[in-house]
Amino acid sequence: MKETDREAVATAVQRVAGMLQRPDQLDKVEQYRRREARKKASVEARLKAAIQSQLDGVRTGLSQLHNALNDVKDIQRSLADVSKDWRQSINTIESLKDVKDAVVRHSQLAAAVENLKNIFSVPEIVRETQDLIEQGALLQAHRKLMDLECSRDGLMYEQYRMDSGNTRDMTLIHSYFGSTQGLSDELAKQLWMVLQRSLVTVRRDPTLLVSVVRIIEREEKIDRRILDRKKQTSFVPPGRPKNWKEKMFIILDRTVTTRIEGTQADTRESDKMWLVRHLEIIRKYVLDDLIIAKNLMVQCFPPHYEIFKNLLSMYHQALSTRMQELASEDLEANEIVSLLTWVLNTYTSGEMMGNMELAPEVDVSTLEPLLSADVVSELLDTYMSTLTSNIIAWLRKALETDKKDWIKETEPEADQDGYYQTTLPAIVFQMFEQNLQVAAQISEDLKTKVLVLCLQQMNSFLSRYKEEAQSYKEEHLRNRQHPHCYVQYMIAIINNCQTFKESIVSLKRKYLKSDMEEGVSLSQPSMDGILDAIAKAGCSSLLEEVFLDLEQHLSELMTRKWLLGSNAVDIICVTVEDYFSDFAKIKKPYRKRMTAEAQRRVVLEYLRAVMQKRISFRNAEERKEGAERMVQEASQLRLLFRKLASGFGEDADGHCDTIVAIAEVIKLTDPSLLYLEVSTLVSKYPDIRDEHIGALLAMRGDTNRDMKQTIIETLEQGPTQANPNYVPIFKEIVVPSLNVAKLLK
C-alpha cells in the first residue's frame, strides 16, 4: 500500500506541476482543486458501484452452489433406495420365469389358433390363387397370396422366437407352405408381362397397369416392414425382400433395349438405305413412346417412381449403346454421314428429343452425347479418308468421260449464252455441292474440312486436266483431220476454265464463313494460275491451228508474187475471220486476249516477212507500189481486228500501225532523209535492233553498205526514250544471216 501511495503522490505532483507552469495559473488553483475533487468523487462512485456488483454476483453464486449440494444429497438418497429395491426384487423375477415361458407358449398358440383356419385352407387358397392368376385377376390373386405369406411368416416368426435353433419345425412349416413361393413367382411373371407391354397396355387398359403398380407398391411396403423387424429380431421370412420395384425397372430397361434393337428391318445387302430406314424407325418409335409415357404412364405410377425420368434415361442409354454398336461396324461414307447427322442433329432437334410435346420434362441441353467425342472423331476421320478416295475416283471418272466426248463427231453443247461447254464442270461441282450439303448437316467444322478437301483435290485434278488437254492438242497435231471437232472441243475446254473459276468462287462464298475465308483462299491463286495456263495453252493451240492454215499465205508476203498482185492478205483475213466465227463461242475474258494475241501474231508474221529479205525493190516505183500495198494491207488487217474486237473496248490499231511505219521508211524517195525516217521509227519502237534496220534498208535496194553503216552508227549515238506502255514486238523477230538471205533471193 505504501508503494501505491508513493506512486499516487508522484502522479499527483506531476499533474500539479503540469497545471502550474506559468505564474498566471496560480490564480486558477481553486478552480483546479474543485475540478479534481469532482473527478475524484466520480471515480469513487464508479468504484463503489463495481464492487457492489461483484459482491451481488458472489452472493448469488454461493446460493446456487448451496442448492446444488442439497440436490446431490437428495439424488444420492434416491439411488440408495433404488439399489435396495433392486436387490430385493431379484428373487421375485427368477420366480416368474415359468410365467414368462407360459406367456410365450400362449402367444404361439394364439398365433396358431389365429391362423388355424388359413392353415387348414392352404391347399384351397393355393388353387384359388392359381385360378385368379390365370384369369388375370391380379389384385385378388395378390390379396390371397398375401394371406398365405402372412400365415406362413407369422407361424415361422413365433417358432423362431420360441426356439430359433429348431430347424425341424421351421422346415416343416416352410414345406407345408411350399406352394406359396411358386405362386409368387407365377404372379411376378404376369406382372413382368404386363410391364413389357406397358406402352400398349396404358392405352388399351390402364387399369391393369395401375393394378400391377399397386401390387408392386404393396410388396415394397411389406419388404420395408420386414427389414425394419429384422433389425430387432434378425428374422427374415423366406423369399424376402422381393425387391419387385427394382426388378420392375430392370424389366422396363430390358424392354426398351429390345425395342431399340428390334427396329432394324433390313441389311446393307437387301437395301442400300438400310441405316437411314433403321434410324428413322428408331426416331419415330422413341418419340411416340416418350410422348405416351409423358401423357399417360405418369398417371399410373406414384410420383416418387419418377417413371418418365427413368424411362427417358433408359431410352437414352439404349440409344447410346445402339449407336456405339453401329459406329463399330464397317460403315460406308454415306452411312457414316447418316449416323453422325442423326446423332449430332436429329436426336436433339424438334423431330425427336426437342419436340414440343416432350417439353419441359425433356431439356436437350442436359442430355449426354450419344457417342463420345473420340468415337465421333474416329468416324469423321474414316469419313474424310473414304471421301478423299471417292472424290479422287469420281474426278478421274469424270475426266475420262469428258475425254471420250472430245473425240465425238458432233459439236459440244452450248450454254444459254451460246458458249461451247462440256458437262465436266457441272458434274464436278454438283459432286462437290452434294458432299458439302451432306457435311453441313453434320457440323460447320466438317463442312469446312470437306470444302478444303474439295479445293485440294480440285488443284490436283486441274493439273491432270492440263496434261490431258496438252495430250489432246499433241494428238491432233499428229493428224489434223482427227478429231473432227477439235476446234469446238478445245473452245469448250477453254470455256470450262472460266466456269471452273466462277464455280470455285461461288462454292467458297456459299460454304465458307468470311472469318475463315483467308486461310482457305490460299489455294485460289494456284488454281487460277493453272486454269489460266490451261486456257492460255488452249488459245495458243487454236491460234496455231489458224497459223498452220495461214503458213502458205504468210510465206507469199514480201515476195515478187506479192508485189505483182497476190491476194495473200485477203485470204489471211478471210481465214482469220472464219476461224473467229467459231472462236465467238469462247467466253469473253479469253476471247478478248485471244483476239489481241491473233492481231499481234499476224502483224508479227508480216514484219517477219519484211525482215527476212525476201524481196529487194529495184527502183522507186517498186518501193512506192510496195509501200502502198503495205499500207492498204495494214488497213485491211485493222478493219478485221476492229471487227473482231468490237465489244471489248480495246484499241485494235496499235500493232497494225507498225506496218504503216515500216511502209513509210520504204516509201521514202529521198535517200538523204532516210536517217530522219529511221530515227522516227526507232523512237516509236525502241526494241528495234541494228539487224532490223539493216534488213529494212536492204529491202529498199537503194542504199549501199557505207550508208547503212552510217545510219546505224548515228542512231546508236542518240539515246531513245521508251514509252512506258510500249509492248515490244521487234525483239521476237530474228533476222536471218547473210547466207540465208542470199538463198532466199
XYZ file of C-alpha atoms in Angstrom:
745
model
C 0.000 0.000 0.000
C 2.851 2.322 0.804
C 4.278 1.809 -2.669
C 0.879 2.571 -4.181
C 0.587 5.713 -2.054
C 4.003 6.861 -3.228
C 3.074 6.305 -6.871
C -0.183 8.196 -6.362
C 1.647 11.131 -4.730
C 4.216 11.186 -7.566
C 1.464 11.189 -10.164
C -0.328 13.984 -8.319
C 2.858 16.055 -8.137
C 3.403 15.552 -11.873
C -0.177 16.646 -12.668
C 0.101 19.743 -10.407
C 3.441 20.644 -11.996
C 1.805 20.425 -15.403
C -1.031 22.700 -14.313
C 1.169 25.381 -12.640
C 3.852 26.014 -15.220
C 3.170 29.758 -15.556
C 2.671 32.417 -12.789
C -0.736 33.401 -14.119
C -2.004 29.857 -13.482
C -1.744 30.402 -9.675
C -4.962 32.379 -9.888
C -6.754 29.255 -11.039
C -5.574 26.994 -8.177
C -9.018 26.968 -6.571
C -10.668 26.161 -9.894
C -8.223 23.292 -10.422
C -8.920 21.957 -6.927
C -12.674 21.875 -7.469
C -12.278 20.116 -10.834
C -10.016 17.467 -9.336
C -12.432 16.998 -6.423
C -15.259 16.331 -8.887
C -13.165 13.831 -10.786
C -12.241 12.074 -7.551
C -15.870 11.849 -6.452
C -16.873 10.413 -9.869
C -14.148 7.763 -9.767
C -15.050 6.755 -6.206
C -18.736 6.400 -7.171
C -17.911 4.137 -10.136
C -15.572 2.056 -7.999
C -18.233 1.542 -5.330
C -20.807 0.518 -7.939
C -18.403 -2.034 -9.459
C -17.544 -3.544 -6.082
C -21.240 -3.762 -5.191
C -21.986 -5.570 -8.457
C -19.200 -8.096 -7.809
C -20.478 -8.750 -4.320
C -24.016 -9.382 -5.613
C -22.708 -11.908 -8.132
C -20.691 -13.764 -5.492
C -23.735 -13.904 -3.218
C -25.901 -15.372 -5.999
C -23.259 -17.984 -6.877
C -22.931 -19.132 -3.295
C -26.700 -19.542 -3.081
C -26.803 -21.701 -6.238
C -23.921 -23.875 -5.032
C -25.778 -24.480 -1.755
C -28.936 -25.549 -3.636
C -26.920 -27.862 -5.915
C -25.356 -29.521 -2.899
C -28.806 -30.235 -1.433
C -29.982 -31.707 -4.774
C -26.948 -34.010 -4.983
C -27.694 -35.301 -1.488
C -31.337 -35.992 -2.447
C -30.268 -37.904 -5.593
C -27.774 -39.918 -3.575
C -30.522 -40.968 -1.135
C -32.866 -41.892 -4.047
C -30.186 -44.042 -5.729
C -29.604 -45.850 -2.462
C -33.330 -46.633 -2.202
C -33.440 -47.909 -5.828
C -30.423 -50.129 -5.240
C -32.050 -51.580 -2.147
C -35.336 -52.298 -4.004
C -33.454 -53.907 -6.948
C -31.611 -56.324 -4.641
C -34.895 -57.340 -3.009
C -36.644 -57.961 -6.438
C -34.035 -60.328 -7.951
C -35.540 -63.363 -6.344
C -39.062 -62.316 -7.431
C -38.015 -62.048 -11.141
C -36.472 -65.507 -11.106
C -39.695 -66.949 -9.629
C -41.677 -65.508 -12.625
C -39.665 -67.423 -15.316
C -42.367 -70.058 -15.592
C -44.931 -67.339 -16.178
C -42.747 -65.862 -18.937
C -42.496 -69.242 -20.675
C -46.227 -69.694 -20.416
C -46.759 -66.276 -21.991
C -44.510 -67.231 -24.952
C -46.366 -70.534 -25.426
C -49.649 -68.710 -25.165
C -48.528 -66.230 -27.838
C -47.515 -69.074 -30.136
C -50.746 -70.943 -29.541
C -52.697 -67.736 -30.107
C -50.903 -67.256 -33.442
C -51.635 -70.866 -34.346
C -55.299 -70.503 -33.408
C -55.467 -67.212 -35.325
C -54.011 -68.848 -38.454
C -55.705 -72.201 -37.899
C -58.356 -71.522 -40.494
C -55.763 -70.439 -43.026
C -53.532 -73.388 -42.174
C -56.262 -75.912 -42.936
C -57.394 -73.979 -46.024
C -53.904 -73.563 -47.535
C -54.436 -76.045 -50.415
C -57.765 -74.464 -51.287
C -56.327 -70.914 -51.185
C -53.431 -72.058 -53.375
C -55.848 -73.387 -56.022
C -57.978 -70.239 -55.890
C -54.888 -68.043 -56.197
C -53.671 -70.060 -59.169
C -57.062 -69.708 -60.876
C -57.154 -65.949 -60.245
C -53.651 -65.549 -61.737
C -54.685 -67.471 -64.832
C -57.860 -65.343 -65.141
C -55.815 -62.128 -64.926
C -57.417 -61.017 -61.621
C -54.035 -59.940 -60.346
C -55.175 -57.794 -57.408
C -57.366 -60.540 -55.963
C -54.689 -63.146 -56.539
C -52.174 -60.978 -54.751
C -54.542 -60.488 -51.806
C -54.808 -64.275 -51.300
C -51.054 -64.636 -51.785
C -50.508 -62.039 -49.077
C -52.794 -64.029 -46.723
C -50.801 -67.200 -47.353
C -47.483 -65.446 -46.832
C -48.784 -63.721 -43.716
C -49.864 -67.069 -42.153
C -46.545 -68.696 -43.042
C -44.441 -65.796 -41.859
C -46.425 -65.465 -38.605
C -46.001 -69.152 -37.697
C -42.316 -69.106 -38.619
C -41.735 -65.970 -36.574
C -43.369 -67.451 -33.477
C -41.338 -70.627 -33.921
C -38.199 -68.500 -34.317
C -38.997 -66.608 -31.105
C -39.601 -69.797 -29.121
C -36.686 -71.800 -30.462
C -34.590 -70.223 -33.197
C -32.387 -73.292 -33.354
C -35.230 -75.751 -34.072
C -34.780 -76.100 -37.816
C -37.022 -79.184 -37.981
C -40.206 -77.266 -37.165
C -39.131 -74.353 -39.376
C -38.590 -76.738 -42.274
C -41.960 -78.372 -41.623
C -43.758 -75.014 -41.794
C -41.808 -73.985 -44.910
C -42.618 -77.244 -46.727
C -46.296 -77.034 -45.817
C -46.435 -73.555 -47.396
C -44.106 -74.605 -50.236
C -46.596 -73.674 -52.988
C -46.567 -70.065 -51.816
C -43.197 -69.271 -53.412
C -44.324 -70.804 -56.726
C -47.461 -68.655 -56.697
C -45.303 -65.595 -56.018
C -43.053 -66.396 -58.971
C -46.053 -67.036 -61.237
C -47.655 -63.763 -60.229
C -44.343 -61.991 -60.839
C -44.215 -63.397 -64.404
C -47.657 -61.967 -65.086
C -46.599 -58.597 -63.732
C -43.468 -58.542 -65.890
C -45.505 -59.458 -68.981
C -47.833 -56.513 -68.354
C -44.843 -54.205 -67.827
C -43.202 -55.401 -71.047
C -46.340 -54.305 -72.910
C -46.883 -51.254 -70.707
C -46.853 -48.749 -73.613
C -49.671 -50.693 -75.265
C -51.480 -51.538 -72.032
C -51.557 -47.927 -70.843
C -53.604 -47.010 -73.929
C -55.891 -50.052 -74.040
C -56.355 -50.951 -70.355
C -54.641 -48.509 -67.982
C -56.465 -50.116 -65.024
C -54.420 -53.294 -65.481
C -51.163 -51.291 -65.364
C -52.362 -49.477 -62.239
C -53.124 -52.850 -60.610
C -49.596 -54.029 -61.347
C -48.133 -50.886 -59.818
C -50.365 -51.271 -56.721
C -49.183 -54.861 -56.237
C -45.533 -53.791 -56.539
C -46.132 -50.948 -54.093
C -47.747 -53.375 -51.552
C -44.741 -55.682 -51.805
C -42.389 -52.759 -51.287
C -44.219 -51.851 -48.047
C -44.022 -55.474 -46.823
C -40.297 -55.541 -47.666
C -39.721 -52.368 -45.656
C -41.688 -53.680 -42.657
C -39.802 -56.984 -42.628
C -36.438 -55.256 -42.926
C -37.352 -52.991 -40.013
C -38.302 -56.060 -37.911
C -35.070 -57.747 -38.912
C -33.114 -55.029 -37.122
C -34.879 -56.015 -33.863
C -35.291 -59.790 -34.226
C -32.898 -60.841 -37.033
C -35.761 -62.886 -38.501
C -36.352 -62.732 -42.280
C -39.076 -64.866 -43.938
C -38.065 -66.946 -46.991
C -38.186 -65.091 -50.319
C -37.791 -61.688 -48.707
C -37.079 -58.997 -49.666
C -38.639 -59.448 -53.102
C -37.409 -56.046 -54.457
C -40.126 -56.023 -57.097
C -39.774 -52.296 -57.693
C -36.113 -52.735 -58.582
C -36.982 -55.719 -60.803
C -39.729 -53.650 -62.448
C -37.170 -51.069 -63.619
C -34.858 -53.849 -64.811
C -37.721 -55.308 -66.892
C -38.569 -51.875 -68.324
C -34.902 -51.262 -69.203
C -34.651 -54.647 -70.916
C -37.867 -53.933 -72.818
C -36.551 -50.573 -74.029
C -33.274 -52.152 -75.189
C -35.140 -54.894 -77.060
C -37.419 -52.334 -78.700
C -34.464 -50.290 -79.967
C -32.557 -53.329 -81.246
C -35.637 -54.760 -82.943
C -36.112 -51.771 -85.250
C -33.524 -52.926 -87.836
C -35.645 -54.473 -90.561
C -33.054 -54.518 -93.388
C -29.380 -55.120 -94.057
C -26.968 -53.455 -96.456
C -27.265 -56.397 -98.824
C -31.051 -56.111 -99.063
C -31.348 -52.315 -99.012
C -28.634 -49.684 -99.561
C -30.674 -47.273 -97.418
C -30.930 -49.731 -94.503
C -29.311 -47.399 -91.975
C -31.440 -44.395 -92.906
C -34.553 -46.546 -92.589
C -33.343 -48.023 -89.295
C -32.621 -44.603 -87.767
C -35.949 -43.197 -88.921
C -37.850 -46.097 -87.332
C -35.904 -45.555 -84.093
C -36.730 -41.842 -84.159
C -40.426 -42.469 -84.650
C -40.682 -45.248 -82.054
C -38.741 -43.375 -79.374
C -40.674 -40.144 -79.877
C -44.044 -41.920 -79.794
C -43.072 -43.960 -76.733
C -41.877 -40.955 -74.756
C -44.990 -38.931 -75.599
C -47.152 -41.820 -74.366
C -45.017 -42.132 -71.232
C -45.283 -38.408 -70.518
C -49.011 -38.100 -71.102
C -50.340 -41.483 -69.897
C -47.853 -43.610 -67.959
C -47.059 -40.939 -65.366
C -50.723 -41.102 -64.304
C -50.402 -44.830 -63.487
C -47.299 -44.598 -61.272
C -46.726 -42.860 -57.922
C -44.815 -39.560 -58.303
C -41.811 -40.837 -56.342
C -41.253 -43.506 -59.038
C -40.290 -40.678 -61.473
C -41.326 -43.050 -64.241
C -40.843 -40.588 -67.133
C -37.408 -39.514 -65.953
C -36.338 -43.149 -65.595
C -37.771 -44.144 -68.983
C -36.017 -41.184 -70.621
C -32.728 -42.312 -69.087
C -33.343 -45.903 -70.269
C -34.101 -44.820 -73.835
C -31.069 -42.535 -73.887
C -28.765 -45.289 -72.632
C -30.235 -47.864 -75.032
C -29.808 -45.439 -77.938
C -26.239 -44.681 -76.907
C -25.436 -48.405 -76.797
C -27.048 -48.967 -80.205
C -25.205 -46.028 -81.762
C -21.926 -47.386 -80.381
C -22.685 -50.748 -81.986
C -23.472 -49.108 -85.335
C -20.339 -46.956 -85.140
C -18.192 -50.039 -84.593
C -19.434 -51.615 -87.837
C -17.611 -51.176 -91.150
C -19.755 -48.290 -92.373
C -19.598 -46.716 -95.799
C -19.146 -42.966 -96.216
C -22.836 -42.208 -96.766
C -23.721 -44.399 -93.772
C -21.270 -42.510 -91.552
C -22.929 -39.272 -92.624
C -26.390 -40.654 -91.875
C -25.291 -41.863 -88.441
C -23.499 -38.642 -87.438
C -26.321 -36.453 -88.748
C -28.808 -38.441 -86.691
C -26.636 -38.476 -83.550
C -25.471 -34.855 -83.632
C -28.513 -33.111 -85.073
C -31.687 -35.167 -85.442
C -31.584 -36.562 -81.890
C -31.741 -33.136 -80.214
C -33.903 -31.485 -82.882
C -37.617 -30.792 -82.833
C -38.118 -34.058 -84.692
C -37.121 -36.017 -81.610
C -35.992 -35.001 -78.121
C -36.576 -31.320 -78.807
C -40.215 -31.969 -79.734
C -42.609 -29.526 -78.075
C -44.774 -32.389 -76.808
C -41.901 -33.543 -74.587
C -41.244 -30.105 -73.095
C -40.497 -29.091 -70.407
C -39.696 -32.526 -68.995
C -37.013 -33.095 -71.649
C -34.248 -30.486 -71.788
C -31.935 -31.337 -74.689
C -29.140 -29.236 -73.183
C -28.857 -31.707 -70.288
C -28.678 -34.847 -72.444
C -25.299 -36.548 -72.641
C -23.894 -37.165 -76.155
C -24.952 -40.490 -77.671
C -21.405 -41.008 -78.958
C -18.215 -39.939 -77.226
C -16.024 -37.279 -78.797
C -13.366 -39.922 -79.576
C -15.844 -42.114 -81.471
C -17.189 -39.120 -83.402
C -13.652 -38.047 -84.262
C -12.780 -41.565 -85.417
C -15.896 -41.709 -87.596
C -15.097 -38.309 -89.100
C -11.529 -39.402 -89.853
C -12.849 -42.531 -91.548
C -15.367 -40.462 -93.486
C -12.744 -37.960 -94.655
C -10.419 -40.773 -95.723
C -13.185 -42.537 -97.646
C -14.426 -39.269 -99.125
C -10.917 -38.418 -100.325
C -10.669 -41.726 -102.160
C -14.176 -41.311 -103.584
C -13.543 -37.769 -104.802
C -10.306 -38.822 -106.496
C -12.125 -41.701 -108.196
C -15.113 -39.508 -109.159
C -12.851 -36.817 -110.627
C -10.847 -39.382 -112.565
C -14.009 -40.954 -113.929
C -15.482 -37.547 -114.817
C -12.311 -36.608 -116.712
C -12.271 -39.927 -118.574
C -15.908 -39.414 -119.567
C -15.136 -35.884 -120.717
C -12.174 -37.105 -122.788
C -14.463 -39.508 -124.626
C -16.627 -36.546 -125.601
C -13.609 -34.743 -127.105
C -13.340 -37.251 -129.956
C -17.032 -37.234 -130.862
C -18.120 -36.327 -134.384
C -20.720 -33.893 -133.032
C -20.115 -30.435 -131.637
C -20.272 -29.894 -127.866
C -23.340 -28.391 -126.248
C -23.628 -24.651 -125.731
C -24.838 -22.840 -122.619
C -27.690 -20.317 -122.554
C -25.324 -17.636 -123.915
C -24.185 -19.808 -126.813
C -20.720 -20.626 -125.458
C -19.419 -24.129 -126.055
C -19.001 -26.228 -122.938
C -18.791 -29.821 -121.726
C -20.562 -31.323 -118.740
C -17.327 -31.660 -116.738
C -17.639 -28.503 -114.552
C -21.288 -29.240 -113.811
C -20.520 -32.844 -112.862
C -17.541 -31.895 -110.688
C -19.259 -29.102 -108.791
C -22.513 -30.987 -108.465
C -20.480 -33.678 -106.725
C -18.786 -31.058 -104.514
C -22.173 -29.457 -103.710
C -23.694 -32.769 -102.702
C -20.828 -33.607 -100.362
C -20.799 -30.112 -98.843
C -24.556 -30.190 -98.270
C -24.176 -33.537 -96.548
C -21.262 -32.273 -94.419
C -23.237 -29.136 -93.473
C -25.907 -31.364 -91.957
C -23.319 -32.716 -89.504
C -21.332 -29.643 -88.429
C -19.780 -26.401 -89.635
C -16.316 -27.748 -88.883
C -16.824 -30.805 -91.097
C -18.272 -28.625 -93.850
C -15.112 -26.505 -93.824
C -12.896 -29.609 -93.862
C -14.799 -31.043 -96.826
C -14.538 -27.721 -98.676
C -10.777 -27.632 -98.102
C -10.570 -31.241 -99.303
C -12.579 -30.437 -102.443
C -10.344 -27.468 -103.235
C -7.193 -29.532 -102.663
C -8.408 -32.317 -104.928
C -9.550 -29.720 -107.445
C -5.996 -28.423 -107.561
C -4.637 -31.895 -108.341
C -7.453 -32.535 -110.792
C -6.698 -29.344 -112.732
C -3.084 -30.433 -113.145
C -4.318 -33.680 -114.724
C -6.819 -31.710 -116.797
C -3.966 -29.562 -118.086
C -1.959 -32.645 -119.046
C -4.905 -34.230 -120.847
C -5.626 -31.008 -122.761
C -1.969 -30.903 -123.852
C -2.129 -34.556 -124.958
C -5.328 -33.794 -126.856
C -3.526 -31.000 -128.705
C -0.468 -33.137 -129.487
C -2.611 -35.981 -130.780
C -4.409 -33.560 -133.106
C -1.149 -32.146 -134.423
C -0.098 -35.656 -135.437
C -3.246 -35.913 -137.563
C -5.059 -32.634 -138.115
C -8.066 -34.429 -139.571
C -8.747 -36.025 -136.231
C -10.659 -35.359 -134.022
C -13.286 -33.953 -136.311
C -14.472 -31.288 -133.815
C -11.076 -30.480 -132.337
C -11.557 -26.691 -132.503
C -15.009 -26.804 -130.934
C -13.923 -29.040 -128.051
C -10.774 -27.028 -127.441
C -13.055 -23.984 -127.191
C -15.187 -25.917 -124.690
C -12.052 -26.741 -122.663
C -11.120 -23.049 -122.601
C -14.647 -22.089 -121.512
C -14.573 -24.769 -118.843
C -11.647 -22.926 -117.261
C -13.773 -19.811 -116.794
C -16.657 -21.925 -115.498
C -14.331 -23.621 -113.019
C -13.123 -20.225 -111.793
C -16.631 -18.903 -111.272
C -17.772 -22.140 -109.636
C -14.866 -22.136 -107.178
C -15.646 -18.566 -106.109
C -19.344 -19.400 -105.813
C -18.614 -22.534 -103.780
C -16.424 -20.664 -101.309
C -18.893 -17.803 -100.989
C -21.706 -20.249 -100.256
C -19.996 -22.651 -97.881
C -17.235 -20.653 -96.221
C -17.629 -18.169 -93.399
C -15.991 -14.807 -94.005
C -13.712 -15.134 -90.960
C -12.262 -18.382 -92.352
C -12.008 -17.329 -95.979
C -8.463 -16.003 -95.715
C -6.965 -19.364 -94.698
C -8.801 -21.378 -97.330
C -8.337 -18.860 -100.137
C -4.618 -19.624 -100.292
C -5.356 -22.354 -102.809
C -7.302 -19.996 -105.066
C -4.321 -18.247 -106.740
C -2.769 -21.633 -107.504
C -5.953 -22.915 -109.168
C -6.466 -19.639 -111.026
C -2.927 -19.917 -112.322
C -3.469 -23.491 -113.540
C -6.795 -22.586 -115.158
C -5.272 -19.561 -116.868
C -2.404 -21.759 -118.060
C -4.861 -24.328 -119.472
C -6.892 -21.604 -121.182
C -3.774 -19.886 -122.494
C -2.438 -23.172 -123.863
C -5.841 -23.838 -125.439
C -5.954 -20.424 -127.049
C -2.405 -20.879 -128.292
C -3.261 -24.256 -129.794
C -6.254 -22.723 -131.592
C -4.077 -19.899 -132.908
C -1.530 -22.480 -134.017
C -4.365 -24.122 -135.910
C -5.073 -20.793 -137.589
C -1.449 -20.106 -138.465
C -0.884 -23.595 -139.773
C -3.576 -22.804 -142.331
C -2.045 -19.347 -142.931
C 1.500 -20.597 -143.285
C 1.419 -20.861 -147.093
C -0.119 -17.420 -147.498
C 2.203 -15.771 -144.982
C 5.159 -17.134 -146.958
C 3.927 -15.191 -150.026
C 4.256 -11.820 -148.261
C 7.101 -9.557 -149.334
C 7.859 -11.654 -152.408
C 7.763 -10.831 -156.136
C 4.455 -12.636 -156.383
C 3.079 -10.429 -153.595
C 4.365 -7.285 -155.340
C 2.799 -8.298 -158.626
C -0.635 -8.686 -157.044
C -1.005 -11.582 -154.612
C -4.262 -11.951 -152.662
C -2.446 -13.494 -149.666
C -3.680 -10.864 -147.167
C -7.238 -11.247 -148.438
C -7.044 -14.963 -147.796
C -5.416 -14.342 -144.416
C -8.262 -12.002 -143.397
C -10.956 -14.402 -144.608
C -9.302 -17.347 -142.864
C -8.865 -15.481 -139.580
C -12.444 -14.203 -139.692
C -13.726 -17.691 -140.440
C -11.858 -19.173 -137.514
C -13.001 -16.367 -135.230
C -16.600 -17.033 -136.135
C -16.007 -20.303 -134.249
C -13.943 -18.514 -131.632
C -17.002 -16.364 -130.871
C -18.108 -19.362 -128.796
C -15.182 -18.646 -126.433
C -16.123 -16.743 -123.285
C -15.275 -13.071 -123.288
C -12.199 -12.895 -120.972
C -10.295 -15.458 -123.016
C -11.682 -14.351 -126.405
C -10.512 -10.812 -125.693
C -6.971 -11.977 -125.001
C -7.066 -14.341 -127.956
C -8.123 -11.570 -130.370
C -5.289 -9.344 -129.170
C -2.823 -12.216 -129.495
C -4.081 -13.067 -133.003
C -3.557 -9.472 -134.147
C -0.078 -9.417 -132.623
C 0.838 -12.737 -134.279
C -0.436 -11.677 -137.725
C 1.457 -8.379 -137.564
C 4.495 -10.197 -136.197
C 4.467 -12.638 -139.147
C 4.008 -9.721 -141.521
C 7.019 -7.919 -140.029
C 8.996 -11.152 -140.019
C 8.324 -11.398 -143.764
C 9.741 -7.861 -144.140
C 12.873 -8.705 -142.162
C 13.573 -11.969 -143.999
C 14.765 -10.029 -147.104
C 12.513 -11.971 -149.428
C 12.487 -9.047 -151.882
C 14.713 -6.089 -152.754
C 12.995 -3.265 -154.605
C 14.686 -2.342 -157.880
C 13.579 1.259 -158.174
C 11.492 3.996 -156.580
C 8.373 2.866 -158.441
C 8.526 -0.595 -156.906
C 9.200 0.927 -153.479
C 6.176 3.168 -153.826
C 3.991 0.330 -155.052
C 5.175 -1.980 -152.248
C 4.698 0.687 -149.545
C 1.196 1.494 -150.749
C 0.351 -2.181 -150.750
C 1.642 -2.491 -147.186
C -0.499 0.480 -146.052
C -3.532 -0.989 -147.801
C -2.995 -4.395 -146.180
C -2.429 -2.771 -142.776
C -5.795 -1.072 -143.251
C -7.373 -4.434 -144.126
C -5.935 -6.024 -141.026
C -7.001 -3.059 -138.887
C -10.582 -3.319 -140.098
C -10.546 -7.062 -139.496
C -9.347 -6.819 -135.910
C -11.588 -3.863 -135.144
C -14.467 -6.062 -136.151
C -13.207 -8.977 -134.075
C -12.532 -6.765 -131.058
C -15.883 -4.998 -131.159
C -17.470 -5.116 -127.730
C -14.154 -5.364 -125.880
C -13.433 -1.634 -125.749
C -9.844 -2.230 -126.831
C -7.641 -0.341 -129.287
C -7.172 -2.673 -132.282
C -4.919 -0.305 -134.258
C -1.637 -0.383 -132.327
C 0.146 -3.293 -133.966
C -1.147 -2.513 -137.466
C 0.400 0.950 -137.195
C 3.793 -0.758 -137.096
C 3.293 -1.973 -140.690
C 2.416 1.578 -141.752
C 5.536 2.927 -140.028
C 7.693 0.389 -141.902
C 5.930 1.326 -145.153
C 6.834 4.980 -144.615
C 10.530 4.069 -144.484
C 10.237 2.014 -147.675
C 8.183 4.661 -149.481
C 10.705 7.479 -148.888
C 12.062 8.745 -152.227
C 14.988 10.867 -150.989
C 17.722 8.614 -149.529
C 19.254 11.595 -147.732
C 16.184 11.713 -145.458
C 16.428 8.063 -144.547
C 18.189 8.847 -141.290
C 15.310 11.034 -140.067
C 12.693 8.482 -141.066
C 14.577 5.612 -139.500
C 15.237 7.609 -136.313
C 11.489 8.304 -136.071
C 10.843 4.567 -136.439
C 13.384 3.732 -133.726
C 11.902 6.292 -131.312
C 8.446 4.702 -131.698
C 9.751 1.126 -131.472
C 12.789 1.150 -129.162
C 13.246 -2.637 -129.312
C 14.188 -2.455 -132.998
C 17.788 -3.621 -133.445
C 20.581 -2.876 -135.901
C 19.935 -6.033 -137.927
C 16.272 -4.976 -138.322
C 17.343 -1.612 -139.723
C 19.872 -3.313 -141.953
C 17.234 -5.708 -143.303
C 14.799 -2.843 -143.872
C 17.390 -0.764 -145.774
C 18.406 -3.831 -147.769
C 14.780 -4.300 -148.785
C 14.715 -0.745 -150.163
C 17.505 -1.736 -152.553
C 18.925 1.773 -152.959
C 21.379 2.027 -150.051
C 24.983 0.920 -150.166
C 26.955 -0.598 -147.355
C 28.510 2.700 -146.207
C 25.140 4.453 -145.994
C 23.705 1.614 -143.937
C 26.675 1.723 -141.581
C 26.469 5.497 -141.219
C 22.748 5.432 -140.373
C 23.141 2.609 -137.859
C 26.139 4.254 -136.142
C 24.404 7.602 -135.951
C 21.296 6.020 -134.402
C 23.409 4.206 -131.825
C 24.835 7.541 -130.620
C 21.414 9.075 -129.971
C 19.604 7.649 -126.888
C 15.969 6.633 -127.299
C 13.278 7.229 -124.667
C 10.911 4.250 -124.455
C 7.172 4.716 -123.888
C 6.259 3.017 -120.559
C 3.152 1.490 -122.180
C 5.025 0.190 -125.200
C 4.740 -3.572 -125.813
C 7.884 -4.884 -127.605
C 7.313 -6.645 -130.910
C 10.608 -6.490 -132.831
C 12.572 -8.418 -130.196
C 10.693 -11.578 -131.276
C 11.804 -11.157 -134.918
C 15.043 -12.863 -135.843
C 16.785 -11.540 -138.934
C 18.362 -14.354 -140.999
C 22.083 -14.303 -141.688
C 23.560 -13.082 -144.963
C 23.913 -16.586 -146.372
C 20.283 -17.340 -145.665
C 19.354 -14.049 -147.264
C 21.200 -14.978 -150.426
C 19.440 -18.304 -150.527
C 16.086 -16.603 -150.172
C 16.929 -14.319 -153.072
